Every structure is written in structure tokens, then in C-alpha cells.
Short mmCIF file of C-alpha atoms in Angstrom, two decimals:
data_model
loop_
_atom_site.label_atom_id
_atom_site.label_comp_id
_atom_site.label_asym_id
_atom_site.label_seq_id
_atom_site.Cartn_x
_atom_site.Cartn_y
_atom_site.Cartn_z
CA UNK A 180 197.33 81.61 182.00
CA UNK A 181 197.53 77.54 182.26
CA UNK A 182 194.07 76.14 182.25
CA UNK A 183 194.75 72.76 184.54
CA UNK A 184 192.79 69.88 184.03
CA UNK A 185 192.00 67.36 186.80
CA UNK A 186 194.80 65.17 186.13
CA UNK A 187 197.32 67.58 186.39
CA UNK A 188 198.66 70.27 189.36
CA UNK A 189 201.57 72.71 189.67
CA UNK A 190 204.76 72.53 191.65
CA UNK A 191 206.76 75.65 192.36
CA UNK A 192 210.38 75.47 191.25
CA UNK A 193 213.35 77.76 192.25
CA UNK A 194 215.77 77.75 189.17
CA UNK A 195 219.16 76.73 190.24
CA UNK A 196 222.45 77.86 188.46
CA UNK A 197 222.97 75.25 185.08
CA UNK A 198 218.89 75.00 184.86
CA UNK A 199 217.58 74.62 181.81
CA UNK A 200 213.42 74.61 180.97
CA UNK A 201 214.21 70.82 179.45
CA UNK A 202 216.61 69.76 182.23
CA UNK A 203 213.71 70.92 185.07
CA UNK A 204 211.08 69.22 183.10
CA UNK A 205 213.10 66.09 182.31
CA UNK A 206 213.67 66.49 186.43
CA UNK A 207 209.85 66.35 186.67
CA UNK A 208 209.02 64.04 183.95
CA UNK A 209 211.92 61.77 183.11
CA UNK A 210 212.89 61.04 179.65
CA UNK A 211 210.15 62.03 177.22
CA UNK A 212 210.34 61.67 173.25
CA UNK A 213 210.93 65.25 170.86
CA UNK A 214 207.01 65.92 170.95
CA UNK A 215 206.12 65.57 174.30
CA UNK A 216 209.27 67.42 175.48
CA UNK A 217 207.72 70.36 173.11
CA UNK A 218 204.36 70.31 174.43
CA UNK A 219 205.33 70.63 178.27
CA UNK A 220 207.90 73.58 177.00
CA UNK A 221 204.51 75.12 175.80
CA UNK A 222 202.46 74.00 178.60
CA UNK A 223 205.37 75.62 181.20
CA UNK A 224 206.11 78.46 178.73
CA UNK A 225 202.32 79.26 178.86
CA UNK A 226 201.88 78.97 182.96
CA UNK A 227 204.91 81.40 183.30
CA UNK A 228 204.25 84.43 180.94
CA UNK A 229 207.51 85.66 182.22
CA UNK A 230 209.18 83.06 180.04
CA UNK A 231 209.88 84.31 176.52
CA UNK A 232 213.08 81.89 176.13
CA UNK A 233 212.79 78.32 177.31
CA UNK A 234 216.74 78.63 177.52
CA UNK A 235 216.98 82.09 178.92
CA UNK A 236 215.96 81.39 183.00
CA UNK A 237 218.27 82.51 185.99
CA UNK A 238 218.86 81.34 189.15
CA UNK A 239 216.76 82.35 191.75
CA UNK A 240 213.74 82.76 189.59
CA UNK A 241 210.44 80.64 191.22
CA UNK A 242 208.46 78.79 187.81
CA UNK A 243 205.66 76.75 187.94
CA UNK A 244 205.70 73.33 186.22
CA UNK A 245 202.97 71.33 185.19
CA UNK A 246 203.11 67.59 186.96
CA UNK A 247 200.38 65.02 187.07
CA UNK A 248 198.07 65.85 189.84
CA UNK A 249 199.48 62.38 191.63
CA UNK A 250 202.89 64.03 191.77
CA UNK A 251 202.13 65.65 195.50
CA UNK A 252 205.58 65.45 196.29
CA UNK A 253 208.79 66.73 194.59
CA UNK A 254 211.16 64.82 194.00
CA UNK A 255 214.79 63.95 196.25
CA UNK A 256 217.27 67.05 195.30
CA UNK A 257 219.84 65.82 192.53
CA UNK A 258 217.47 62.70 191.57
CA UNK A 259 216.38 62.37 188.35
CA UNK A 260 213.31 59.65 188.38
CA UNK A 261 214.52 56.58 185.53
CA UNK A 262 211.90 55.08 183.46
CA UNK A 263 214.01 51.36 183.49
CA UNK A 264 213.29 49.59 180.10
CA UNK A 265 210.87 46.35 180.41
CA UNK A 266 212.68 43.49 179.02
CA UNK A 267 211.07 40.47 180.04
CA UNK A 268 213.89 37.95 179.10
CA UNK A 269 216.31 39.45 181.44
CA UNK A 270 216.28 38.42 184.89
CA UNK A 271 215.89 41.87 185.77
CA UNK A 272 212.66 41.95 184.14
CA UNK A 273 210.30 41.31 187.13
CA UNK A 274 212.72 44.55 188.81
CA UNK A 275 212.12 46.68 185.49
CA UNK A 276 208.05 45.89 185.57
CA UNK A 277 207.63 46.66 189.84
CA UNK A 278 209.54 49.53 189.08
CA UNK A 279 207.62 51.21 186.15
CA UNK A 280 204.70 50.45 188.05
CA UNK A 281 205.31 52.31 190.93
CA UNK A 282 204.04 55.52 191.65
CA UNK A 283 206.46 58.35 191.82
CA UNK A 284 206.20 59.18 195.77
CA UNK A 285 207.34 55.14 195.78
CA UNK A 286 210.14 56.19 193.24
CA UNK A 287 211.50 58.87 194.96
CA UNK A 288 211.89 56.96 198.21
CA UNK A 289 214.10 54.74 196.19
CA UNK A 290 217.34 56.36 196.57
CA UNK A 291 217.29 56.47 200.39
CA UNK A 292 216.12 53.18 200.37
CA UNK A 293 219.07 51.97 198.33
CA UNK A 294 221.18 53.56 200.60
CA UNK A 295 219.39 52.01 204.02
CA UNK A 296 219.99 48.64 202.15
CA UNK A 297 223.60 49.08 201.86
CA UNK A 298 224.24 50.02 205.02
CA UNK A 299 221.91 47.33 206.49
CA UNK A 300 224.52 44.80 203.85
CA UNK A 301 227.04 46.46 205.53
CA UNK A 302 226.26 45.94 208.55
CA UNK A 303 225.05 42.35 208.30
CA UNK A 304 228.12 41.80 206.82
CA UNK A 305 229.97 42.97 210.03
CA UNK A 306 227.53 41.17 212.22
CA UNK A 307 228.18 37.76 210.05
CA UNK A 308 231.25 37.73 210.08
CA UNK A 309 231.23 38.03 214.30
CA UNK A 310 228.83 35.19 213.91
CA UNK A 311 230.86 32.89 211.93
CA UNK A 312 233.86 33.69 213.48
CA UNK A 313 232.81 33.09 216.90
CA UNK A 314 230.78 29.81 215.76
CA UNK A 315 233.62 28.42 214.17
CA UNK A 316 236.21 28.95 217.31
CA UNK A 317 233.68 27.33 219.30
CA UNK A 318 233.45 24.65 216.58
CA UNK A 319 236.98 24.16 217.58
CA UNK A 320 236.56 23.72 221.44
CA UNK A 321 235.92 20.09 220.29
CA UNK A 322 239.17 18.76 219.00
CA UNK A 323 240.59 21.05 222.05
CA UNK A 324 238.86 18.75 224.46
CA UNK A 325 240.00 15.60 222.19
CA UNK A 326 243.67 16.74 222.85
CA UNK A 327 243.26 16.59 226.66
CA UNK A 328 241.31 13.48 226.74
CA UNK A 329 244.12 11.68 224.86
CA UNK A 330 246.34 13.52 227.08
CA UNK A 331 245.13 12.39 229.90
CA UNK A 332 244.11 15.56 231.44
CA UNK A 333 239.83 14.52 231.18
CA UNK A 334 237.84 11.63 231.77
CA UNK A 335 235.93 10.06 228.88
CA UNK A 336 232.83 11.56 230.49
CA UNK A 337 234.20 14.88 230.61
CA UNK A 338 234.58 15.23 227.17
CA UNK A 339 231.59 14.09 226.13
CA UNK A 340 230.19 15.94 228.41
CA UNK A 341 231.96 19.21 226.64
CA UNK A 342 231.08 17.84 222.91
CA UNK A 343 227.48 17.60 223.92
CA UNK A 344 227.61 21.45 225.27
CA UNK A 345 229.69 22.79 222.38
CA UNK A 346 227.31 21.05 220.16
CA UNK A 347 223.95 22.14 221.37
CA UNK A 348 225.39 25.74 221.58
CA UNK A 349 226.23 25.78 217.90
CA UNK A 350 222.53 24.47 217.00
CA UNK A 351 221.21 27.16 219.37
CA UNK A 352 223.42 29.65 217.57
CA UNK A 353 223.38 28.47 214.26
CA UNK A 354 219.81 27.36 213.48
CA UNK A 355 218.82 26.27 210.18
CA UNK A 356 222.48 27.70 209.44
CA UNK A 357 223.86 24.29 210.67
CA UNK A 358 222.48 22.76 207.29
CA UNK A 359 225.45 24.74 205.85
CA UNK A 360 228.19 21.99 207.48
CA UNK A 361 226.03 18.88 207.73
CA UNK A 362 224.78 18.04 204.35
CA UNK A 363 221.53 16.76 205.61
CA UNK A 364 223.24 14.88 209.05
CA UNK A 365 222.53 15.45 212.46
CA UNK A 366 225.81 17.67 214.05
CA UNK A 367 226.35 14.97 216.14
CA UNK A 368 226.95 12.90 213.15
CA UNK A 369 228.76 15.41 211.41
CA UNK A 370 231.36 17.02 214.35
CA UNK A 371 232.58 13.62 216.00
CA UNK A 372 235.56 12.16 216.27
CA UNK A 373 237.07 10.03 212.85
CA UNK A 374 238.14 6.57 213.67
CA UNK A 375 239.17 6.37 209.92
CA UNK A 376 242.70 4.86 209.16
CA UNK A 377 244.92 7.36 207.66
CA UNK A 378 242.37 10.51 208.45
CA UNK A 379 242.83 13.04 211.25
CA UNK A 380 240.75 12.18 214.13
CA UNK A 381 239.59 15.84 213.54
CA UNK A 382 239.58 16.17 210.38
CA UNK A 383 235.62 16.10 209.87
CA UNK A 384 235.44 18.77 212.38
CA UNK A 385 237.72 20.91 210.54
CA UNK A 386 236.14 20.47 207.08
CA UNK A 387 232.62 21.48 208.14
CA UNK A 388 233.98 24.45 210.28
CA UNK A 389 235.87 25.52 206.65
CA UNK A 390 232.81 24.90 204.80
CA UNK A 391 231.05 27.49 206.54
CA UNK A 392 233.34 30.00 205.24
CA UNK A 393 233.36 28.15 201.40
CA UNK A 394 229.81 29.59 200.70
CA UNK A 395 230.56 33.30 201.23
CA UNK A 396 233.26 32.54 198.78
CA UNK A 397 231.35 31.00 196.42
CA UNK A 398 228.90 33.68 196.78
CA UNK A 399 231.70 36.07 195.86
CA UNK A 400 233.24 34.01 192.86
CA UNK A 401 229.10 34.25 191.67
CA UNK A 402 229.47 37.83 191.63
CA UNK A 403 232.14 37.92 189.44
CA UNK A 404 230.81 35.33 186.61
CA UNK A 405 227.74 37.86 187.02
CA UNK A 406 229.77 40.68 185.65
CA UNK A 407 230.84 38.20 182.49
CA UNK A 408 227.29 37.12 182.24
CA UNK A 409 225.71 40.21 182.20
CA UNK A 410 228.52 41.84 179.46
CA UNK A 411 226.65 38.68 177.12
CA UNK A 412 223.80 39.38 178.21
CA UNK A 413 224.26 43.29 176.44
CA UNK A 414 225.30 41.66 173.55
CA UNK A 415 222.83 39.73 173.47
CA UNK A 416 220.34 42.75 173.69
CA UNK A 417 222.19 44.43 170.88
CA UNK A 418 221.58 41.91 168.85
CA UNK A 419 218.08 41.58 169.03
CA UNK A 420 216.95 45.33 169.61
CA UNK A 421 215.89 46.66 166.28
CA UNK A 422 216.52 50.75 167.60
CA UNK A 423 219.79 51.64 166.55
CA UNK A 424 219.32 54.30 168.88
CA UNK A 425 218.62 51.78 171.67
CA UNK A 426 221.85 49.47 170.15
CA UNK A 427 223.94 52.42 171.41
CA UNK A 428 222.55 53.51 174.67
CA UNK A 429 222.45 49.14 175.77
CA UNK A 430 226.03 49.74 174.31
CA UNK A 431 227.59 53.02 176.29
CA UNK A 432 225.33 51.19 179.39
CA UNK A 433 227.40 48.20 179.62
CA UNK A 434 230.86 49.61 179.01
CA UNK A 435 230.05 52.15 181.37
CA UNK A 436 228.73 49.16 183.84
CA UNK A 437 232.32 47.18 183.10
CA UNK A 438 234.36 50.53 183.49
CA UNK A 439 232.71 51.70 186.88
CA UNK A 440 233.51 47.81 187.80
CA UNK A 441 237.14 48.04 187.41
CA UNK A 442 237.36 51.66 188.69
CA UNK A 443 235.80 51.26 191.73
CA UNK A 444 237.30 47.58 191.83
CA UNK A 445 240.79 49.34 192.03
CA UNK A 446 239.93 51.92 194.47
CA UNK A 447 238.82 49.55 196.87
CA UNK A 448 241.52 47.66 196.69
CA UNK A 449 243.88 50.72 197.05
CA UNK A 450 241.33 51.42 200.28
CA UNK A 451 242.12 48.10 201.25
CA UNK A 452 245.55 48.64 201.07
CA UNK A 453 246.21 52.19 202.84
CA UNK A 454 243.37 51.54 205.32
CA UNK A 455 245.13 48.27 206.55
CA UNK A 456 241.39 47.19 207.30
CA UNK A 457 240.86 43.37 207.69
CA UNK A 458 238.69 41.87 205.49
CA UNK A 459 236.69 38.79 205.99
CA UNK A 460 234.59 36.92 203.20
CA UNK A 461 230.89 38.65 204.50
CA UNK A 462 232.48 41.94 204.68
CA UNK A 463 234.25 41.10 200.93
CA UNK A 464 230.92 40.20 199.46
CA UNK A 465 229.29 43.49 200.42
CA UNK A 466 232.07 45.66 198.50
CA UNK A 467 231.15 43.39 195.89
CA UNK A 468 227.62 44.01 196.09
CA UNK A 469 228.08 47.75 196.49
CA UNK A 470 230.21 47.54 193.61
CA UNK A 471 227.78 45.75 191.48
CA UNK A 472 224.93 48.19 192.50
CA UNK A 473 226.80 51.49 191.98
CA UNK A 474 227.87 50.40 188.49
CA UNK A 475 224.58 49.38 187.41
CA UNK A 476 223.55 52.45 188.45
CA UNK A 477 226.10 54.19 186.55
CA UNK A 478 225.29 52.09 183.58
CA UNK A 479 222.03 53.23 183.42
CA UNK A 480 222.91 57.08 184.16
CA UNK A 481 225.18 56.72 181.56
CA UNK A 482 222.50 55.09 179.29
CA UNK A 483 220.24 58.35 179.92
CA UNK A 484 222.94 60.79 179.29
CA UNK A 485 223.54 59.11 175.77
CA UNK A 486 220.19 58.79 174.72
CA UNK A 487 219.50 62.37 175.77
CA UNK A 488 222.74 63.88 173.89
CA UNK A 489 223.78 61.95 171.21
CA UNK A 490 222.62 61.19 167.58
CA UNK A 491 222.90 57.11 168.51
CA UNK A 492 224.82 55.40 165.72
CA UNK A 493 227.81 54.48 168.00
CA UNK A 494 226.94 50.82 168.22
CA UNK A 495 226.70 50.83 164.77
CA UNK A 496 229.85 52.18 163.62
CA UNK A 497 232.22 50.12 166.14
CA UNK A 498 230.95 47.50 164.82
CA UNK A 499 229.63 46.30 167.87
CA UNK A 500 225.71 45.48 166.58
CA UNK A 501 227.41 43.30 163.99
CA UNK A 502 229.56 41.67 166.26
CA UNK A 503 227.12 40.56 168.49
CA UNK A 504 224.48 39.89 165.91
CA UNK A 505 226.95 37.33 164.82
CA UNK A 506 227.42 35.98 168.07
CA UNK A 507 223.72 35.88 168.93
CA UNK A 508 221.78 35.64 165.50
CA UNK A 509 224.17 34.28 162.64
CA UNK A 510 225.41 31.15 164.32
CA UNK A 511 221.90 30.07 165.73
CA UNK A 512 220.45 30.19 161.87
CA UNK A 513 220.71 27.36 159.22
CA UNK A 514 222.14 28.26 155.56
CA UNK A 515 218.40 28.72 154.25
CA UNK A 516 217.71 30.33 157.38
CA UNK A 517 220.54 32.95 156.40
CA UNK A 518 219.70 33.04 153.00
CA UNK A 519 215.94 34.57 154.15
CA UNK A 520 217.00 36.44 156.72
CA UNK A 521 219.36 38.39 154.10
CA UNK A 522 216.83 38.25 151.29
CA UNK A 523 214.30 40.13 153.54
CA UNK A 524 217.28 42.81 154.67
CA UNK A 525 217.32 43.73 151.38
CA UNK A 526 213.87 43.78 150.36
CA UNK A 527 213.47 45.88 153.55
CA UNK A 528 216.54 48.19 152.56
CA UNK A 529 215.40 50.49 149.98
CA UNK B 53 234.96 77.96 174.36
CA UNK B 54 234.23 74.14 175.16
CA UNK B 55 230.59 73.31 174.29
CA UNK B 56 228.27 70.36 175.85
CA UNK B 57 228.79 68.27 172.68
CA UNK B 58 232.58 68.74 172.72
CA UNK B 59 232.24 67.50 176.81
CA UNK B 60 230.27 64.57 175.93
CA UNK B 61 232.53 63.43 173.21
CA UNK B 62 235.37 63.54 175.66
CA UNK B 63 233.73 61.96 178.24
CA UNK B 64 232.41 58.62 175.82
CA UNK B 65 235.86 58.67 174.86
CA UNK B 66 237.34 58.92 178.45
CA UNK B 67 234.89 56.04 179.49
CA UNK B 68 236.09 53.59 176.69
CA UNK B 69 239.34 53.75 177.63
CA UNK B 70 238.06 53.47 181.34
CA UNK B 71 236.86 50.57 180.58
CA UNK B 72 238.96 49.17 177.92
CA UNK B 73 241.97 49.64 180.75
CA UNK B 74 239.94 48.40 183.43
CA UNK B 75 239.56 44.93 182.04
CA UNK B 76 242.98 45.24 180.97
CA UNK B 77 244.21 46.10 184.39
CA UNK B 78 242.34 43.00 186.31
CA UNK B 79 243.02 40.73 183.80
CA UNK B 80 246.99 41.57 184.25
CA UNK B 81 246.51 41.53 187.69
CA UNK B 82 244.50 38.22 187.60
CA UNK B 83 247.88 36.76 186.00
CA UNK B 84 250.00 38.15 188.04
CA UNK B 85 248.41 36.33 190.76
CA UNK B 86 249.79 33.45 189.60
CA UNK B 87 253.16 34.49 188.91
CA UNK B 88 253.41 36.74 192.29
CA UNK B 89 252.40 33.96 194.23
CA UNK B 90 256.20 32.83 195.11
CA UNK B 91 256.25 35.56 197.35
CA UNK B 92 253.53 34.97 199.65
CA UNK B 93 256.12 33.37 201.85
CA UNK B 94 257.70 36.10 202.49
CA UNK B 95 255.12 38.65 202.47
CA UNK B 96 251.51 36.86 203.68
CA UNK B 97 252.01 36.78 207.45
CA UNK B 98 252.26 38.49 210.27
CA UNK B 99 252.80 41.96 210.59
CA UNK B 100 252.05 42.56 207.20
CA UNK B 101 248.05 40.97 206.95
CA UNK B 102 246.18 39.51 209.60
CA UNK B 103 244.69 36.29 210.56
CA UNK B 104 241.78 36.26 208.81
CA UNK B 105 243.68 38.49 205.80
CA UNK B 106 246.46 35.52 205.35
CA UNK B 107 243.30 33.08 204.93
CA UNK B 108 241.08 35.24 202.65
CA UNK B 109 243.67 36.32 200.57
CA UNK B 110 244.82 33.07 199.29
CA UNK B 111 241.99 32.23 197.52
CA UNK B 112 240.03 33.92 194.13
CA UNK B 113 238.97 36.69 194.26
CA UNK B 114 239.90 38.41 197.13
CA UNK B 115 243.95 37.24 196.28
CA UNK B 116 243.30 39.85 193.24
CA UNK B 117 243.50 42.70 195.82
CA UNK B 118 246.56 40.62 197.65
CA UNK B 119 248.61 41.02 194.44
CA UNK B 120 247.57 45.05 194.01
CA UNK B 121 248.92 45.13 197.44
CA UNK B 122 252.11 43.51 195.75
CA UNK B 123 252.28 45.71 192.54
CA UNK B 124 252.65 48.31 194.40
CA UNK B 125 255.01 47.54 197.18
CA UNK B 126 257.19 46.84 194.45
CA UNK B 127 256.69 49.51 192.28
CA UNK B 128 255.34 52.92 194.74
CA UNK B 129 256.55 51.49 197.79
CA UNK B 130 255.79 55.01 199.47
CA UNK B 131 252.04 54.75 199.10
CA UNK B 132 251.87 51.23 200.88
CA UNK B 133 251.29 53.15 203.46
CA UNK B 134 251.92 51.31 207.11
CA UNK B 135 251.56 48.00 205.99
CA UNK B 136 254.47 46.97 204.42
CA UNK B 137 256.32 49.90 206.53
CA UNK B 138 259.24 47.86 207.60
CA UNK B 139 259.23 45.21 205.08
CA UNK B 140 262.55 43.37 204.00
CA UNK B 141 262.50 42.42 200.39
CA UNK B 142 265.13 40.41 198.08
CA UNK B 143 266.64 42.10 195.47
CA UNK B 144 263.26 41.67 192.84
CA UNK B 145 264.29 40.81 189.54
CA UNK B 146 263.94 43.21 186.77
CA UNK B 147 260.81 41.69 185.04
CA UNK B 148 258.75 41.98 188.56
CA UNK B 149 259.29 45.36 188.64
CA UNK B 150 258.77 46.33 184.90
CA UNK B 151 255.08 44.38 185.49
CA UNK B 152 254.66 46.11 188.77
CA UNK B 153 255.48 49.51 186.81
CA UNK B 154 253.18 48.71 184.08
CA UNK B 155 250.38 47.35 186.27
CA UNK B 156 250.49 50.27 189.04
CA UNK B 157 250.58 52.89 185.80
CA UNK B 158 247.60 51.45 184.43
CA UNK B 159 245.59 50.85 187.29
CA UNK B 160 246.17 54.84 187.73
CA UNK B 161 244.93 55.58 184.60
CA UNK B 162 241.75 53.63 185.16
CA UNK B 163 240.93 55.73 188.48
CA UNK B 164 242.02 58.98 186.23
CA UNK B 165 240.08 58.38 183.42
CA UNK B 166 237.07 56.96 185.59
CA UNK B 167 237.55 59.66 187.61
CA UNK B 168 237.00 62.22 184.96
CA UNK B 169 234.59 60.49 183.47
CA UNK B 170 232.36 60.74 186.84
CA UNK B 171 233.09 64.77 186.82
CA UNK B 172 232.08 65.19 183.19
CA UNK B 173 229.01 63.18 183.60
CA UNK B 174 228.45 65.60 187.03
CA UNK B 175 228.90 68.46 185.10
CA UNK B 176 226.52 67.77 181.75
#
């Protein structure tokens, strides 16, 4: 019998087919090091006498596993709860540091959350893309009216008259937004009429109803040096982490980022193709972001798999650690700089 | 009998060459863009994208997906599905459709390889 102490309580687990004693306790406990991993074997070994083989469970059977008394709920089905490594320098550092520092009822709600997020992207996406749409047809009204004025068909009033509507509507509409097309101007300075020679007399109109659009698409094009950035930014951690075992998993993370990238890259654009469905630049920027956030996410459950199967020299022997350490390390140091750097390699070697 | 070590080896392997493809894939395609351009003419309008599709897709990045959409009208034209249903197209010369091949083949093997790569890491 299991003698608790205060710190710790019992939750009651029905084995499912594939269970393992180390897969349910790393289901429980996340990722813990050889000793620890051996001690909660005991520790679950000892509260269920039934147990003689940590290996040899079945499905069906109900075993109860030690968890920290401020566990009180289980965990989401299929969700294994990530320990994310701290690494101050990278701007996910601040995300790493909230995230280790949550409790695990704040953890678990993470998934859903994730999900609620997306969809709210999503559908902020849709809603924007209304928004913008119908701002920048009524953006358009003006040179509209200019056409019948010079036509003939309205009075001078009358169109200013219809300027001053369509341009109070847009600031009611718009908001703060309208900072987006006027560069610090009033709209009335902005959406008026050029009297420039050689210049469309609605040219300015046009340009800040286009420029609206231009920062979703800048906001995509971002996304996309991200990707590069953040490949550099894994070398960069190679380079400097010291674990070779760590070298590999930052490794087998970022290809598996870069692959999920290009694989889910390609099947939405083969969506994209068979679905006919039009695409504006809000809606684009949310497949992006979904795109970015699932392979980060398979990154790091890639990372976990790694560091939890394999012996960890992979980063090693591709050549990969040297690579980057000469990238990062080697052309940042000064000959006498090398020269110690090498001479305390080998001291440290033997 | 196939053990979890043997699985996992597979699958680091299968997710290399995911990923080694991948960027080879979008980086063809990203060439292509240029070189596929010429037939935005004919193909970027009406019936064949929308509005809002001819403006989008003109521009980085979303003319990547533009050009996927012209890999494979010229190399599976049966999975363009409606789009390009009744599309007329010259006579393409032969190095457009060798690309188109090449690209549509590997941008298969990406989703295969990703694909199985997703199942193996499911299954361990």
C-alpha cells in the first residue's frame, strides 16, 4: 500500500489498448529524466499490488497513479502536457516562461483554447475581409460622384455634399483604422480630388483604398521571412546548446517545423484549388497563421518523440552542430579567439 | 515483426525527406512563378478565379498557390476539379509540361511522405 504524503493524491486510470506504465505516467507527468521515471514506476508499481510487470497491463484494467495533490483534474483525452524549454533569447521566451509557470488545470485548457483562437482568426478573418471590402467600395462612391459632376449629371453642391457623407461614413466605420490610408492626414485631406498635372484626378483615392489591402499583404510576406528566420534561429540554438542530446531534438524540431510547413502549405493549396473557394488577403493570413501554429506544434511533438526514443547523436553525425557552429560561433571569433577556444576543446577532451 | 525502434527510424527518415522535398517543392514552385506568369492572360480571369482571386493572386505569396493551380492543370488536368473545367489551352510546349510533371510528382511525395510521417508519429 502507497503511503501519500500531502503533496501528492491519486487519479484512477482505465488502461487503454497501446498503454504502457511509462506512457500513462509520462501522460500524467510529462517528460521526466531516467530516475524520476523509475521512482514513479515504483511509486505506481507499489499503489497497485496487482502490477508485477510495469509493461504487462491490459486494457480495461482501472490503476491508480500518483499525481501532485494540485493535479484535481485529469488531463484532455489524447493530450500529453509539454514542459516548453525556457530560452530567454528567443522571442518566444516570455511564451516558454508563462507557460512553465502555469498550473496544470491552466495547461490543460490550452488545447481548446488554441482551438477557440483559431476559429475566432478564422472568423475575424471572414468578418475583415466584409469590412474592407465593403469600406473600400464605398471608398469608391467618391470618384463615382466625380464622374457625374464632370458629366454634368450633379451640381457642385451635390457632390460635395456626397464626398462629405461617404467620408464621415468611412471614419464612422473605420475608426482608428483610417490611420491605415492617411499617413497622419485628415481623410478629407487624403480622399479629395488631385488637381496635379499629369495625375488622375482619382488617383489619391485609389492609392489609399489599395493601401488598405497592402498591410494584410505585408502581414503575410512577414509570415513567410518568419519561417526563414526561425530555421536560423535553430541553428543558432544548435550552436550554442552544449547537450548533444538537446542539438538533436532543436534539430528533428525544426525540420519537422519546415516539413509540416510545406506539407500542409501544399494541401492547402490543393484545397484551394478543388474547393474553388475565394480567397482574400485576411482570410490568406489565417491559413498562414494556422499553418505556422500547427507546425510549431508538430515541431515540438516531434521534439518529444525524439528525445523520448532515440540515443540523440543525430545532430552530430549530419554534421549539422558543426555547420551551424560555424555559422554562429567560428566567424564571430578572432584568430586568438579560435586559437583558445580550440586549446580549451582539447584540454576538455580527454 | 516491425519493432518501435525500426518505426521511428522510418519515420525520422520519412520526415527528412518531407522536408528536404518540401523546400524543394516551393522553391520550384516559387520559380515557376516567374516563368508561368505568361499565362496569366489566358488563364487569370473570369470563369476560372474570381474578382478578388485575379487581384490576390498576382502578388507574393498567395501567386505561389496560383502557379500550383497551373502545375497541375497542365500536368493532372483531371484533378483541377471544376475550375479549369472548360478551359482552352495552346498547345504547351514540352518543357512546361516536363516542370509541371516534375513539380506535381514532388509536391505528391511531400503530402505522402508527410502524410506517413503524421501516422507513424500517431501510432508510436
Amino acid at each position: 500500500m502507497l503511503q501519500l504524503t500531502q503533496d501528492q493524491d491519486i487519479i484512477l486510470h482505465k488502461v487503454q489498448p497501446g498503454d504502457t506504465l511509462s506512457k500513462i505516467l509520462f501522460h500524467y507527468h510529462g517528460h521526466q529524466d531516467q530516475s524520476r521515471l523509475q521512482g514513479l514506476i515504483a511509486e505506481s508499481m507499489t499503489a497497485n499490488a496487482f502490477i508485477k510487470n510495469p509493461d504487462l497491463i491490459y486494457p480495461g484494467q482501472l490503476i491508480q497513479v500518483p499525481v501532485p495533490a494540485t493535479y484535481k483534474t485529469p488531463p484532455m483525452a489524447g493530450f500529453n502536457v509539454p514542459t516548453l524549454k525556457l530560452n530567454e533569447s528567443s522571442c518566444l521566451g516570455p511564451v516558454c516562461k508563462n507557460w512553465n509557470e502555469a498550473t496544470i488545470e491552466q495547461r490543460t485548457l490550452m488545447p481548446g483554447l488554441i482551438e477557440l483562437s483559431l476559429m475566432s482568426s478564422a472568423a475575424l478573418a471572414e468578418a475583415s475581409d466584409k469590412w474592407l471590402n465593403s469600406n473600400a467600395t464605398l471608398m469608391g462612391r467618391i470618384p463615382t460622384e466625380y464622374e457625374k459632376y464632370k458629366a454634368g449629371k450633379i451640381s457642385k453642391g451635390q457632390y460635395d455634399y456626397a464626398r462629405k457623407k461617404v467620408i464621415d461614413q468611412l471614419e464612422q466605420n473605420l475608426k482608428s483604422a483610417t490611420g491605415l490610408y492617411t499617413d497622419g492626414k485628415s481623410s478629407r485631406e487624403v480622399l479629395r480630388i488631385s488637381r496635379t498635372k499629369g495625375k488622375a484626378p482619382t488617383a489619391d483615392i485609389n492609392t489609399a483604398a489599395t493601401k488598405l489591402g497592402q498591410y494584410g499583404k505585408a502581414a503575410t510576406k512577414a509570415g513567410y521571412v518568419l519561417s526563414a528566420v526561425s530555421l536560423g534561429v535553430t541553428c543558432h540554438d544548435i550552436a550554442y546548446e552544449v547537450n548533444p542530446v538537446k542539438r538533436s531534438t532543436l534539430l528533428v524540431e525544426g525540420v519537422a517545423s519546415v516539413g509540416a510547413g510545406a506539407f500542409l502549405g501544399l494541401g492547402a493549396g490543393y484545397s484551394l484549388l478543388l474547393l474553388a473557394t475565394p480567397v482574400g488577403w485576411t482570410a490568406a493570413l489565417a491559413i498562414g497563421v494556422s499553418i505556422a501554429v500547427a507546425s510549431y506544434a508538430f515541431g515540438k511533438k516531434m521534439g518529444q518523440t525524439y528525445e523520448r526514443t532515440a540515443d540523440g547523436d543525430l545532430s552530430d553525425s549530419l554534421g549539422v552542430s558543426e555547420l551551424c557552429s560555424t555559422i554562429f560561433i567560428d566567424r564571430n571569433k578572432t584568430p586568438i579567439e579560435k586559437r583558445l577556444l580550440s586549446n580549451t576543446q582539447e584540454y576538455i577532451a580527454p | 515483426m516491425i519493432d518501435n525502434k525500426m518505426l521511428f527510424d522510418i519515420m525520422m527518415v520519412l520526415l527528412f525527406v518531407c522536408a528536404l522535398l518540401g523546400v524543394s517543392t516551393w522553391s520550384a514552385i516559387f520559380l515557376l512563378s516567374f516563368y508561368f506568369k505568361r499565362f496569366d492572360n489566358l488563364l487569370l480571369k473570369s470563369p476560372y478565379f474570381n474578382e478578388s482571386e485575379q487581384i490576390n493572386y498576382k502578388e507574393f505569396p498567395l501567386s505561389q498557390y496560383k502557379t500550383l493551380m497551373y502545375i497541375s492543370l497542365f500536368s493532372f488536368r483531371s484533378m483541377t476539379g471544376k475550375r479549369f473545367k472548360d478551359a482552352q489551352l495552346p498547345e504547351l510546349e514540352t518543357n512546361v509540361v516536363i516542370l509541371s510533371y516534375t513539380v506535381s510528382i514532388m509536391s505528391f511525395l511531400v503530402l505522402a511522405t508527410g502524410l506517413a510521417t503524421l501516422i507513424l508519429l500517431l501510432i508510436l
